[in-house]
PDB file of N, CA, C and O in Angstrom:
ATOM      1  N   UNK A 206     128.082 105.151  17.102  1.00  0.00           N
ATOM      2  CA  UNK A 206     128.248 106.509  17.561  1.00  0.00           C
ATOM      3  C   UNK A 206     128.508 106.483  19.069  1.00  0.00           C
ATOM      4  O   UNK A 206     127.811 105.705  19.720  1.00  0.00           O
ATOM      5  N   UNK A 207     129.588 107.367  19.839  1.00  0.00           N
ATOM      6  CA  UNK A 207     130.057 107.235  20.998  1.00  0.00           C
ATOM      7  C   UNK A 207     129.458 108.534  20.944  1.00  0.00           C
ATOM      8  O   UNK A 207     129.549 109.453  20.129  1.00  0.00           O
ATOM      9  N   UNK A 208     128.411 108.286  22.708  1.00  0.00           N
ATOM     10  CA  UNK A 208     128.065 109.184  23.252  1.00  0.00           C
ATOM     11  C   UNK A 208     128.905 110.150  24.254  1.00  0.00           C
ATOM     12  O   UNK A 208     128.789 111.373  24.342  1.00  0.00           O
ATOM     13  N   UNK A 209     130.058 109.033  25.223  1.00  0.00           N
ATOM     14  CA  UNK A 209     130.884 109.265  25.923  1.00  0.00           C
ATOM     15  C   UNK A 209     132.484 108.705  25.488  1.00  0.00           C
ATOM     16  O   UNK A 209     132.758 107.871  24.625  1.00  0.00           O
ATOM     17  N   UNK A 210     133.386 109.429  26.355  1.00  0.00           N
ATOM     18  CA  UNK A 210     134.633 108.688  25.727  1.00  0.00           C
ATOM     19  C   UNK A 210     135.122 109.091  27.288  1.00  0.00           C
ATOM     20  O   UNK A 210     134.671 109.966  28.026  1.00  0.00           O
ATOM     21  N   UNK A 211     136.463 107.903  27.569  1.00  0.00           N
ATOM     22  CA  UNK A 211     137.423 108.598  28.929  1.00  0.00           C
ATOM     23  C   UNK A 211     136.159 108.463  30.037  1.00  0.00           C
ATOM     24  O   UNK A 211     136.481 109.040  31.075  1.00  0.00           O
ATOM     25  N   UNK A 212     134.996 107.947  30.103  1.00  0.00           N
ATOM     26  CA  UNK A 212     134.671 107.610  31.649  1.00  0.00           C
ATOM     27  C   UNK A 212     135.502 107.525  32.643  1.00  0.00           C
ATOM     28  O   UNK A 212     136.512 107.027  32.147  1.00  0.00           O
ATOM     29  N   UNK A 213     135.702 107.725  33.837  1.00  0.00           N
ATOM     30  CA  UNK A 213     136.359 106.819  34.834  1.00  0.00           C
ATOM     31  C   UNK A 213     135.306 105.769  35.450  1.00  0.00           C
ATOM     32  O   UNK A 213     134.188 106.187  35.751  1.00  0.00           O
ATOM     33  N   UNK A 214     135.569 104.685  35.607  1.00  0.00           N
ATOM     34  CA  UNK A 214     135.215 103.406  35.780  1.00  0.00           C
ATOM     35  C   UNK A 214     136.013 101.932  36.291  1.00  0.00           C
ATOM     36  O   UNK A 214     137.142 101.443  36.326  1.00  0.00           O
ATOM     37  N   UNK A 215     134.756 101.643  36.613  1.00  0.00           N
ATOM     38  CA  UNK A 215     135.886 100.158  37.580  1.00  0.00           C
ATOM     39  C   UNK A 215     134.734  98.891  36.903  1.00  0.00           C
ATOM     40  O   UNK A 215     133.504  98.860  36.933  1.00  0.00           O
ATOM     41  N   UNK A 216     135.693  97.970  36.340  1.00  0.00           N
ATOM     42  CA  UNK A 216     134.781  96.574  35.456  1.00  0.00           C
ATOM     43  C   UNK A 216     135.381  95.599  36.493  1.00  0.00           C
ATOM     44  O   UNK A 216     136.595  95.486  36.665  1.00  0.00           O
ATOM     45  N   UNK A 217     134.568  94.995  37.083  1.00  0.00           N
ATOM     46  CA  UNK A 217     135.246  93.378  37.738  1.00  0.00           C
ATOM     47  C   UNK A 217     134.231  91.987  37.495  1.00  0.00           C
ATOM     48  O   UNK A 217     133.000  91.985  37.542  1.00  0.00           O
ATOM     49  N   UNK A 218     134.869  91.161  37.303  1.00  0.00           N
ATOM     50  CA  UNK A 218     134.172  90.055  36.609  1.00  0.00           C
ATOM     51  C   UNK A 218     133.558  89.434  37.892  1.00  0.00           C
ATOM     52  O   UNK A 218     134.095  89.208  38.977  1.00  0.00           O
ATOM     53  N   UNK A 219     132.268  89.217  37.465  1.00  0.00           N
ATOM     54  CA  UNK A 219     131.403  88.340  38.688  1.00  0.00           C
ATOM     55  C   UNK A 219     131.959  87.169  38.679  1.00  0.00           C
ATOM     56  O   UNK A 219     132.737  86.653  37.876  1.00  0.00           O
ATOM     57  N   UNK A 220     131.373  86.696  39.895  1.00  0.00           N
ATOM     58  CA  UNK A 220     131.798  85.453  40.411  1.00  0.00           C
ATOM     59  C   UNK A 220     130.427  84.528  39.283  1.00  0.00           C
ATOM     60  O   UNK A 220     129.410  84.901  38.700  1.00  0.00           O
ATOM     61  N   UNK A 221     131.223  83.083  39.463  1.00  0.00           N
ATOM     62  CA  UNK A 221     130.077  82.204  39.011  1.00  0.00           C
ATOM     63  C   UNK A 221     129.042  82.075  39.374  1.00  0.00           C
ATOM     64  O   UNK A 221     128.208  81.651  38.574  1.00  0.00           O
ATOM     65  N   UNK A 222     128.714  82.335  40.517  1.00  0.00           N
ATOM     66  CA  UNK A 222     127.393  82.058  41.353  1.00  0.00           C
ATOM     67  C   UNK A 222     126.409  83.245  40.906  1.00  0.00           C
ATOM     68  O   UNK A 222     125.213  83.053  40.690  1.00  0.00           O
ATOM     69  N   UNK A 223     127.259  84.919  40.749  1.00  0.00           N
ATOM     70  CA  UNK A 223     126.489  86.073  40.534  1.00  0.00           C
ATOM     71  C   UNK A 223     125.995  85.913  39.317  1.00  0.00           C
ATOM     72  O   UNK A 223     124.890  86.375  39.032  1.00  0.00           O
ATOM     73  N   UNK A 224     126.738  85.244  38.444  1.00  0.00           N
ATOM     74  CA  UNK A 224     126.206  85.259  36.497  1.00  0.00           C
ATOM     75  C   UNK A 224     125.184  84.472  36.479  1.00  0.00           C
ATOM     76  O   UNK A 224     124.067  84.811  36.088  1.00  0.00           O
ATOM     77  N   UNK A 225     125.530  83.214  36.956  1.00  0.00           N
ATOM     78  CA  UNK A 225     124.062  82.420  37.278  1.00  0.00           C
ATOM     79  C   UNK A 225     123.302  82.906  37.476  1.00  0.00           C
ATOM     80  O   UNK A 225     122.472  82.797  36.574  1.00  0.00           O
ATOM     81  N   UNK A 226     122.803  83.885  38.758  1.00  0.00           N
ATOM     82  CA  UNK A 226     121.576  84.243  39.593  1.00  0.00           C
ATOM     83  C   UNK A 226     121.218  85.134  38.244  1.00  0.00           C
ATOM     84  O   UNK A 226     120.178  84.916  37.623  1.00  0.00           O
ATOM     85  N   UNK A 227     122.044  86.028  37.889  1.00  0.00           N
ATOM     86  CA  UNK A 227     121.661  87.064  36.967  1.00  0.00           C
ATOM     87  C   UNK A 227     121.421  87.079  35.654  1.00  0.00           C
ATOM     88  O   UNK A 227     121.217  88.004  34.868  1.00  0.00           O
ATOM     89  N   UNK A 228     121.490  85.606  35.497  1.00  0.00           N
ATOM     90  CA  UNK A 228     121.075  84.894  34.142  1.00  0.00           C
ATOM     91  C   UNK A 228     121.998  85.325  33.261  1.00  0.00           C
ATOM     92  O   UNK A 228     121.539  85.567  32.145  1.00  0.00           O
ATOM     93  N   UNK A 229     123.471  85.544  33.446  1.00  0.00           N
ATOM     94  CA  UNK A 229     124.628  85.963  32.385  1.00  0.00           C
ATOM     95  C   UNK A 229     125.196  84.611  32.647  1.00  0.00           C
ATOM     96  O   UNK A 229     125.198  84.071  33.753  1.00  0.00           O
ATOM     97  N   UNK A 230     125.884  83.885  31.078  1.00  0.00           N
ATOM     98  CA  UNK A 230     126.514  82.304  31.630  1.00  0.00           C
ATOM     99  C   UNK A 230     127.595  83.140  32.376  1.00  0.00           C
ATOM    100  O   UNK A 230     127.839  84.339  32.511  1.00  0.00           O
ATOM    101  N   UNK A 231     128.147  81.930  32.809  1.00  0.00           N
ATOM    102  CA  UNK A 231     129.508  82.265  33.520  1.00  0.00           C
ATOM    103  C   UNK A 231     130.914  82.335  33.134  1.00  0.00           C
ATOM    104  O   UNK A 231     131.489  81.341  32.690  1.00  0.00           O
ATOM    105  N   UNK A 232     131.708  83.870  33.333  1.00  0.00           N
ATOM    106  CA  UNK A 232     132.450  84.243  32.974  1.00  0.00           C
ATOM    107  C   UNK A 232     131.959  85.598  31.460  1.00  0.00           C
ATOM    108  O   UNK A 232     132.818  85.961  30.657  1.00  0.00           O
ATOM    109  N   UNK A 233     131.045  85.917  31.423  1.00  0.00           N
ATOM    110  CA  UNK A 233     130.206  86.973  30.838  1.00  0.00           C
ATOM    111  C   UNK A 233     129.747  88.044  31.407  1.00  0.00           C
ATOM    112  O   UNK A 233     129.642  89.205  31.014  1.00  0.00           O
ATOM    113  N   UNK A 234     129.401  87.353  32.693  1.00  0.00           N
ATOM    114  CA  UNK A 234     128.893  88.781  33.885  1.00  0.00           C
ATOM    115  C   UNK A 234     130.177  89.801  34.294  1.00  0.00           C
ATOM    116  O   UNK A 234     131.380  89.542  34.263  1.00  0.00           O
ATOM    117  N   UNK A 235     129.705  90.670  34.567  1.00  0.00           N
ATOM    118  CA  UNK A 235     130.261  91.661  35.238  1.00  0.00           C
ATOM    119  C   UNK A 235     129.699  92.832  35.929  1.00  0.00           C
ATOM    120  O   UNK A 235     128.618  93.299  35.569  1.00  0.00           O
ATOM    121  N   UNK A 236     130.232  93.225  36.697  1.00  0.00           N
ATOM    122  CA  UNK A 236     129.402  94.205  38.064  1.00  0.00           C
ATOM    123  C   UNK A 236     131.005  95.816  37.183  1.00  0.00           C
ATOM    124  O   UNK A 236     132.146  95.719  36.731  1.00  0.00           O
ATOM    125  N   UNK A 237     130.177  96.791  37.383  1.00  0.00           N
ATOM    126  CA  UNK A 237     130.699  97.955  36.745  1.00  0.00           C
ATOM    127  C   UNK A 237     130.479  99.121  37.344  1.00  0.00           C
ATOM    128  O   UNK A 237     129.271  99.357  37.363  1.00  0.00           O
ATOM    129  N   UNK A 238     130.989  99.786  37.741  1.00  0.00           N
ATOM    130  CA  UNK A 238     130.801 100.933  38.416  1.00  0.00           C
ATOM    131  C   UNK A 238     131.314 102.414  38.048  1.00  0.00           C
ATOM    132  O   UNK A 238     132.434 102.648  37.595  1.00  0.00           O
ATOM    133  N   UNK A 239     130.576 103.133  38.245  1.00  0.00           N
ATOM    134  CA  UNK A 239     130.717 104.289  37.476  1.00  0.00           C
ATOM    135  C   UNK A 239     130.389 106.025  38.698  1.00  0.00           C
ATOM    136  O   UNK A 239     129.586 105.970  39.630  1.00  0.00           O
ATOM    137  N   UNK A 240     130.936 106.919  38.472  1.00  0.00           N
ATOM    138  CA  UNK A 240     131.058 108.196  39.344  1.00  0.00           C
ATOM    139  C   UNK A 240     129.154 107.932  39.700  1.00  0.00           C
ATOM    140  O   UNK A 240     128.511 107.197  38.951  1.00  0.00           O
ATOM    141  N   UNK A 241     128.598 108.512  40.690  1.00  0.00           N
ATOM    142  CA  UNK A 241     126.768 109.159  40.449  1.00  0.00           C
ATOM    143  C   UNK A 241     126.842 110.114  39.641  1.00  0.00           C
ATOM    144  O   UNK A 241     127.755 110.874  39.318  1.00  0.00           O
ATOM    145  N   UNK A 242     125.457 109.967  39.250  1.00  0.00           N
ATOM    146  CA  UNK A 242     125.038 110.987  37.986  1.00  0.00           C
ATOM    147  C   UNK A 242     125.682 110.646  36.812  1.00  0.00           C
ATOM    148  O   UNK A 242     125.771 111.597  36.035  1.00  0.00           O
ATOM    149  N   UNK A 243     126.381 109.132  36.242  1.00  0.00           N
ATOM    150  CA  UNK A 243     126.928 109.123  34.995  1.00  0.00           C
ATOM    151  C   UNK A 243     125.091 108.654  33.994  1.00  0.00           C
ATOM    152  O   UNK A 243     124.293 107.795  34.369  1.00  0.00           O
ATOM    153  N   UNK A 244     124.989 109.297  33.111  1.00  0.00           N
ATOM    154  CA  UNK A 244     123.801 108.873  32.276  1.00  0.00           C
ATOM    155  C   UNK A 244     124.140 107.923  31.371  1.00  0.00           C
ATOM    156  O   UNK A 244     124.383 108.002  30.167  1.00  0.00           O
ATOM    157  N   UNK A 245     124.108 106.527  32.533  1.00  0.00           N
ATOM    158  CA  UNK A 245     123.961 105.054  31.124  1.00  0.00           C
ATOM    159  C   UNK A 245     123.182 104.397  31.513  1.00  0.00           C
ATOM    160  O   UNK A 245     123.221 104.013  32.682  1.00  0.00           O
ATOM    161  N   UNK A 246     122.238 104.055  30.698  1.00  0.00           N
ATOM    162  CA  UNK A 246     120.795 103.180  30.922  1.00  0.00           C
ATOM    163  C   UNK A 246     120.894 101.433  30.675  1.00  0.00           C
ATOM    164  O   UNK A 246     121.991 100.940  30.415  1.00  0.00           O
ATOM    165  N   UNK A 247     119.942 100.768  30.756  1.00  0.00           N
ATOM    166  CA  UNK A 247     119.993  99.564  30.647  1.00  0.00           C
ATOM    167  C   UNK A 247     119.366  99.365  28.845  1.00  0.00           C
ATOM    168  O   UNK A 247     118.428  99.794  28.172  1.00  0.00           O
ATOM    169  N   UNK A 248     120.334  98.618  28.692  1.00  0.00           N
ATOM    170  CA  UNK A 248     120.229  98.378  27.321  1.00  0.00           C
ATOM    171  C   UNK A 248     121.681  99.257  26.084  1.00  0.00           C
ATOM    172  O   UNK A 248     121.742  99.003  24.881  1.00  0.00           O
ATOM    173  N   UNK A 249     122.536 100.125  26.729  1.00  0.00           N
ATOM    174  CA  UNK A 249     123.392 100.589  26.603  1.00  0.00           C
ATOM    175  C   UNK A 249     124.473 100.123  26.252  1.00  0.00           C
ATOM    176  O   UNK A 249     124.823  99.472  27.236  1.00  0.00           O
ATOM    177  N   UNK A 250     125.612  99.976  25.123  1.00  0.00           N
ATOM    178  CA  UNK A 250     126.506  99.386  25.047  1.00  0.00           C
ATOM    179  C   UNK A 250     127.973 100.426  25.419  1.00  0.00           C
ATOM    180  O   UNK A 250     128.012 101.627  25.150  1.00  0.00           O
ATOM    181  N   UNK A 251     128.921  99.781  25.973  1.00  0.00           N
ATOM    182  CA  UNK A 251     129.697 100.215  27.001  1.00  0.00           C
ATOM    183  C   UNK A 251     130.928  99.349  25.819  1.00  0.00           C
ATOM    184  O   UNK A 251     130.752  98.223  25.352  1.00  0.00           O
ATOM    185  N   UNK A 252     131.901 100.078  25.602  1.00  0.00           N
ATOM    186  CA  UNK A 252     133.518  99.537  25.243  1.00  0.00           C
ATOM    187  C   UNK A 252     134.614  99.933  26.158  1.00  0.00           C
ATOM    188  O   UNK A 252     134.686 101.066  26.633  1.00  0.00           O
ATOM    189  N   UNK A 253     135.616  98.823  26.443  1.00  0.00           N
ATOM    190  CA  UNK A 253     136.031  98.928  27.247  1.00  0.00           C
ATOM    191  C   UNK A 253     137.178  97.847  26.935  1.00  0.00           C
ATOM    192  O   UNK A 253     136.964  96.635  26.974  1.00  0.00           O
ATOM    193  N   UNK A 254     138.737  98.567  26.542  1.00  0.00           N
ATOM    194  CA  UNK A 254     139.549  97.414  25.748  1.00  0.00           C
ATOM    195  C   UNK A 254     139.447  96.439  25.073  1.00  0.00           C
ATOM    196  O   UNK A 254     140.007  95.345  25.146  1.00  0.00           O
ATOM    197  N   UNK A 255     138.094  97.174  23.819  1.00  0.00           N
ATOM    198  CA  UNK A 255     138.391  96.765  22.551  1.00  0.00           C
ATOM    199  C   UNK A 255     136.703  95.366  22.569  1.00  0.00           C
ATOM    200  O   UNK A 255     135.991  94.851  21.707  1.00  0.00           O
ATOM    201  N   UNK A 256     136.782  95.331  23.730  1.00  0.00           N
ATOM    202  CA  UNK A 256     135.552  94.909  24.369  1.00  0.00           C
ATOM    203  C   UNK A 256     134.206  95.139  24.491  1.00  0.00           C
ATOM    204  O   UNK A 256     133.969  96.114  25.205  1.00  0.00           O
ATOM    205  N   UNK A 257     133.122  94.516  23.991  1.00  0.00           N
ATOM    206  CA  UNK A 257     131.476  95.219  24.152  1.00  0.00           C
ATOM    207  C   UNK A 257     130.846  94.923  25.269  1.00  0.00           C
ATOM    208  O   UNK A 257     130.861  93.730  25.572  1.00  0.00           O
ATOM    209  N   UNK A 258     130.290  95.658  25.983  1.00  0.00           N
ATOM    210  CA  UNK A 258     129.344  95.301  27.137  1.00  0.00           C
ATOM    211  C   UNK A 258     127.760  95.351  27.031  1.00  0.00           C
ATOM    212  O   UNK A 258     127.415  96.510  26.800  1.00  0.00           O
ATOM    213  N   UNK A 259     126.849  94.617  27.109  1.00  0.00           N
ATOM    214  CA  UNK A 259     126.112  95.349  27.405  1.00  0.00           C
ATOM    215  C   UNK A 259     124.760  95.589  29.012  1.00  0.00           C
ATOM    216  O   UNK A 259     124.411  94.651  29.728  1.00  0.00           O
ATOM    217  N   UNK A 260     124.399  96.673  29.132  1.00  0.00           N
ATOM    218  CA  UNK A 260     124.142  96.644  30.339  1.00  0.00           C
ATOM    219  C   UNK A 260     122.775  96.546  30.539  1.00  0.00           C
ATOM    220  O   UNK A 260     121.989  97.377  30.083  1.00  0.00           O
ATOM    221  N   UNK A 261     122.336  95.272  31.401  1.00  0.00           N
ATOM    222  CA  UNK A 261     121.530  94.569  31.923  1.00  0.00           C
ATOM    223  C   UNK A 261     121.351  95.098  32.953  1.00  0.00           C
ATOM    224  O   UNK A 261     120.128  95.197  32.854  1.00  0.00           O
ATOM    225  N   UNK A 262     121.567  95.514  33.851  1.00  0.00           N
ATOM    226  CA  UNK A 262     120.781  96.379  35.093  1.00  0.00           C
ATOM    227  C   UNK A 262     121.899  97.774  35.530  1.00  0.00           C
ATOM    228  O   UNK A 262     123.107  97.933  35.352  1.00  0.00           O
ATOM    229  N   UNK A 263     120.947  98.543  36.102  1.00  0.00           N
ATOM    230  CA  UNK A 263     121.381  99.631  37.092  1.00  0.00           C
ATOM    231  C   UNK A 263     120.763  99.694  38.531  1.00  0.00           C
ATOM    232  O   UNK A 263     119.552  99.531  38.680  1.00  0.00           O
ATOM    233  N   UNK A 264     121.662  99.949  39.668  1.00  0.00           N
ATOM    234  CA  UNK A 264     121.388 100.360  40.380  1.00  0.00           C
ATOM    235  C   UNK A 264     121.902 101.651  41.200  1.00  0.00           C
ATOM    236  O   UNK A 264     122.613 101.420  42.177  1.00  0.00           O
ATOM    237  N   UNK A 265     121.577 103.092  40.860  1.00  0.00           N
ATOM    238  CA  UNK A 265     121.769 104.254  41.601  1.00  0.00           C
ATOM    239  C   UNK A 265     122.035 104.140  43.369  1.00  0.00           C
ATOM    240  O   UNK A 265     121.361 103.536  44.204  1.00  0.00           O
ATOM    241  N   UNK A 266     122.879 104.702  43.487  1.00  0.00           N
ATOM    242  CA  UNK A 266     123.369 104.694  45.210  1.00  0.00           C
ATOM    243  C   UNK A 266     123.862 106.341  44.835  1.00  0.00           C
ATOM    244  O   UNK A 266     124.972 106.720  44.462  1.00  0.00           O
ATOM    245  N   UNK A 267     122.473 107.244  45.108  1.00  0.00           N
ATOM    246  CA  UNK A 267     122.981 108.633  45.455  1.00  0.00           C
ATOM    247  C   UNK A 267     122.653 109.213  46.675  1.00  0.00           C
ATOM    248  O   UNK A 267     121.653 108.812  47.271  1.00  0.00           O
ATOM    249  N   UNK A 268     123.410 110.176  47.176  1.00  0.00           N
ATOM    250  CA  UNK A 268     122.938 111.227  48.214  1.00  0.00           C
ATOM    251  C   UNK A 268     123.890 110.224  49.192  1.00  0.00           C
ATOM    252  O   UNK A 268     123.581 110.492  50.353  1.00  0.00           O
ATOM    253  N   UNK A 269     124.657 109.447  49.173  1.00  0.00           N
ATOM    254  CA  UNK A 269     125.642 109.365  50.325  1.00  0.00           C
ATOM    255  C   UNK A 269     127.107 109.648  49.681  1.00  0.00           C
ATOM    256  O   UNK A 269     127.751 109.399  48.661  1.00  0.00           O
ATOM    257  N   UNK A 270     127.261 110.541  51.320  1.00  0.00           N
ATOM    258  CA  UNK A 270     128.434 111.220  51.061  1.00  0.00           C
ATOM    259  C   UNK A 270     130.102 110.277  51.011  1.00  0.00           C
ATOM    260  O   UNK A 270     130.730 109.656  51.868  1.00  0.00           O
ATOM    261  N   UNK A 271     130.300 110.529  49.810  1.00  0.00           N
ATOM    262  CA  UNK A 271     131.750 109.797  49.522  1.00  0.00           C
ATOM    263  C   UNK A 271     131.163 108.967  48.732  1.00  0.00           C
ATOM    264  O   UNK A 271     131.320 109.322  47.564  1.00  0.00           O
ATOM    265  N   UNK A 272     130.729 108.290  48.806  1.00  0.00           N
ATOM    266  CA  UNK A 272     130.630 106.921  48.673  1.00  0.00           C
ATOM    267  C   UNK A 272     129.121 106.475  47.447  1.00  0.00           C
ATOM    268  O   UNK A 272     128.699 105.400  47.021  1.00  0.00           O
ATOM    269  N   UNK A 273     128.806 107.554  47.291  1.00  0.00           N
ATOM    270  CA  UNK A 273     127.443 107.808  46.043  1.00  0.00           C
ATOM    271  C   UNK A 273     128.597 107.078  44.364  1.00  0.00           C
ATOM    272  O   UNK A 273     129.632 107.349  43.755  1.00  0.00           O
ATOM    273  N   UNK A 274     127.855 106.422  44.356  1.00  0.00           N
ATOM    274  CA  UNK A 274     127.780 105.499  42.951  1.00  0.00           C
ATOM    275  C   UNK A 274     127.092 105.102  42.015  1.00  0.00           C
ATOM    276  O   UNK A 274     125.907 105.049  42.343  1.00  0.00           O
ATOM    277  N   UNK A 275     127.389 104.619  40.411  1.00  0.00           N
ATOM    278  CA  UNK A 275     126.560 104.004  39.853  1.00  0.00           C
ATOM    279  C   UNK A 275     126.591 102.578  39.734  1.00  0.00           C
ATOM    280  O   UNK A 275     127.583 102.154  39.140  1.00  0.00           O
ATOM    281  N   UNK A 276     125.477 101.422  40.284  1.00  0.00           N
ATOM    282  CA  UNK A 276     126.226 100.173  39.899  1.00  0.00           C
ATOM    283  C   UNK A 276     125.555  99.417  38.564  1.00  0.00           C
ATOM    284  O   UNK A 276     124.350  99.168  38.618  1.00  0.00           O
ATOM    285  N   UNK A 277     126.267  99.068  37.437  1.00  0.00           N
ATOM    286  CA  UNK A 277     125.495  98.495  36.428  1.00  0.00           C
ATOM    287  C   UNK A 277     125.895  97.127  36.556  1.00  0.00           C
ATOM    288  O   UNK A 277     126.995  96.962  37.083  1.00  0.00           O
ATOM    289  N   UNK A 278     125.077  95.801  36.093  1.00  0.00           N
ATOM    290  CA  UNK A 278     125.463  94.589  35.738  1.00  0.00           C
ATOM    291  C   UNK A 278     125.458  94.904  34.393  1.00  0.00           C
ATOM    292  O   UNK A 278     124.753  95.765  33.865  1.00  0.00           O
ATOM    293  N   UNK A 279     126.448  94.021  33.728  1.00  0.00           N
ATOM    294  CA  UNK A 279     126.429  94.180  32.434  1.00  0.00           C
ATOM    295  C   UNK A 279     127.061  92.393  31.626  1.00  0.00           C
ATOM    296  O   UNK A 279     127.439  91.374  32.203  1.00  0.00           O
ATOM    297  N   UNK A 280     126.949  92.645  30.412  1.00  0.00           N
ATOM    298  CA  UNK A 280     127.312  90.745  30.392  1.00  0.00           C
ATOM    299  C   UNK A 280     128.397  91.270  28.947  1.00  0.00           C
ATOM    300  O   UNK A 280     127.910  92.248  28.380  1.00  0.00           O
ATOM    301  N   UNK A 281     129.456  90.875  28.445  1.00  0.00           N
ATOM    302  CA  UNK A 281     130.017  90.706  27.539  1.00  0.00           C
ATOM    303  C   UNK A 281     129.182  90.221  26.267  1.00  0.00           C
ATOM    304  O   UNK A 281     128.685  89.104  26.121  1.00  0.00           O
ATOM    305  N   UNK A 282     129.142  91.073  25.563  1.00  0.00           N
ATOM    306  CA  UNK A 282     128.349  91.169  23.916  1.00  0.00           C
ATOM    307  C   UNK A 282     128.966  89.520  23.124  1.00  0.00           C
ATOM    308  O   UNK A 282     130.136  89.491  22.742  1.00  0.00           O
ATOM    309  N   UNK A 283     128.320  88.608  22.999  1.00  0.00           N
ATOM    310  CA  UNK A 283     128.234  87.476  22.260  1.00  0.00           C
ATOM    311  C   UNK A 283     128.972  87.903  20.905  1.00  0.00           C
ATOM    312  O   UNK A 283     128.846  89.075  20.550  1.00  0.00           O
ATOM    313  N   UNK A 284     129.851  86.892  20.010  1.00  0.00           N
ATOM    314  CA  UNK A 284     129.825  87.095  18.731  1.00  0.00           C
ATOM    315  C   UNK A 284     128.718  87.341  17.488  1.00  0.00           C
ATOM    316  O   UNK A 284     128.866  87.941  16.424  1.00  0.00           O
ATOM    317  N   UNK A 285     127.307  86.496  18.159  1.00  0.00           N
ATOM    318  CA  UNK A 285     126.701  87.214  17.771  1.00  0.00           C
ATOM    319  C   UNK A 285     125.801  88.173  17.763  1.00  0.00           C
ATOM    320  O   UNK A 285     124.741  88.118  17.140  1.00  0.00           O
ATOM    321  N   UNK A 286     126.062  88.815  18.241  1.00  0.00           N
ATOM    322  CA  UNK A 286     125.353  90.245  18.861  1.00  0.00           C
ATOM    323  C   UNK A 286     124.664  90.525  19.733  1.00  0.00           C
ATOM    324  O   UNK A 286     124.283  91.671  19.972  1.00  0.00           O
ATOM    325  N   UNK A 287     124.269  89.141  20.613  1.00  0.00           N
ATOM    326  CA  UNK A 287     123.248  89.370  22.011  1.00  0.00           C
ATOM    327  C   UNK A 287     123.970  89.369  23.282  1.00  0.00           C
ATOM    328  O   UNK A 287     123.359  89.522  24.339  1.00  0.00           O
TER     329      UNK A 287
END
């Protein structure tokens, strides 16, 4: 069941060093960003060209002007489901 559809959003693949630290292997991680105030929690699955995400952390950046964001880490959904 899709809660949301048409987000605007930006997916960029972490570097090797970031998946490591963040305990995603490498080439799984990804840093994701989303408008402030979008409601997606950790543990959330995210599609995105046909693609599963799921999201392993948030960090809120509100109340600055312009520039207020959502940042999630998130890791590419395994074949088998973790």
């Amino acid at each position: 069941m899709s809660l949301y559809t048409g987000l605007q959003c930006l997916f960029l693949p972490m570097t090797a060093q970031a998946a490591v630290q963040n305990g995603f292997s490498v080439g799984f991680g990804w840093d994701i960003y989303f408008n402030d105030g979008t409601d997606i929690q950790i543990g959330d699955k995210l599609t995105f060209s046909g693609t599963t995400y799921i999201v392993r952390g948030k960090q809120p950046y509100s109340g600055l002007p312009l520039v207020s964001h959502v940042h999630l880490t998130a890791e590419t959904e395994h074949a088998n489901g973790q």
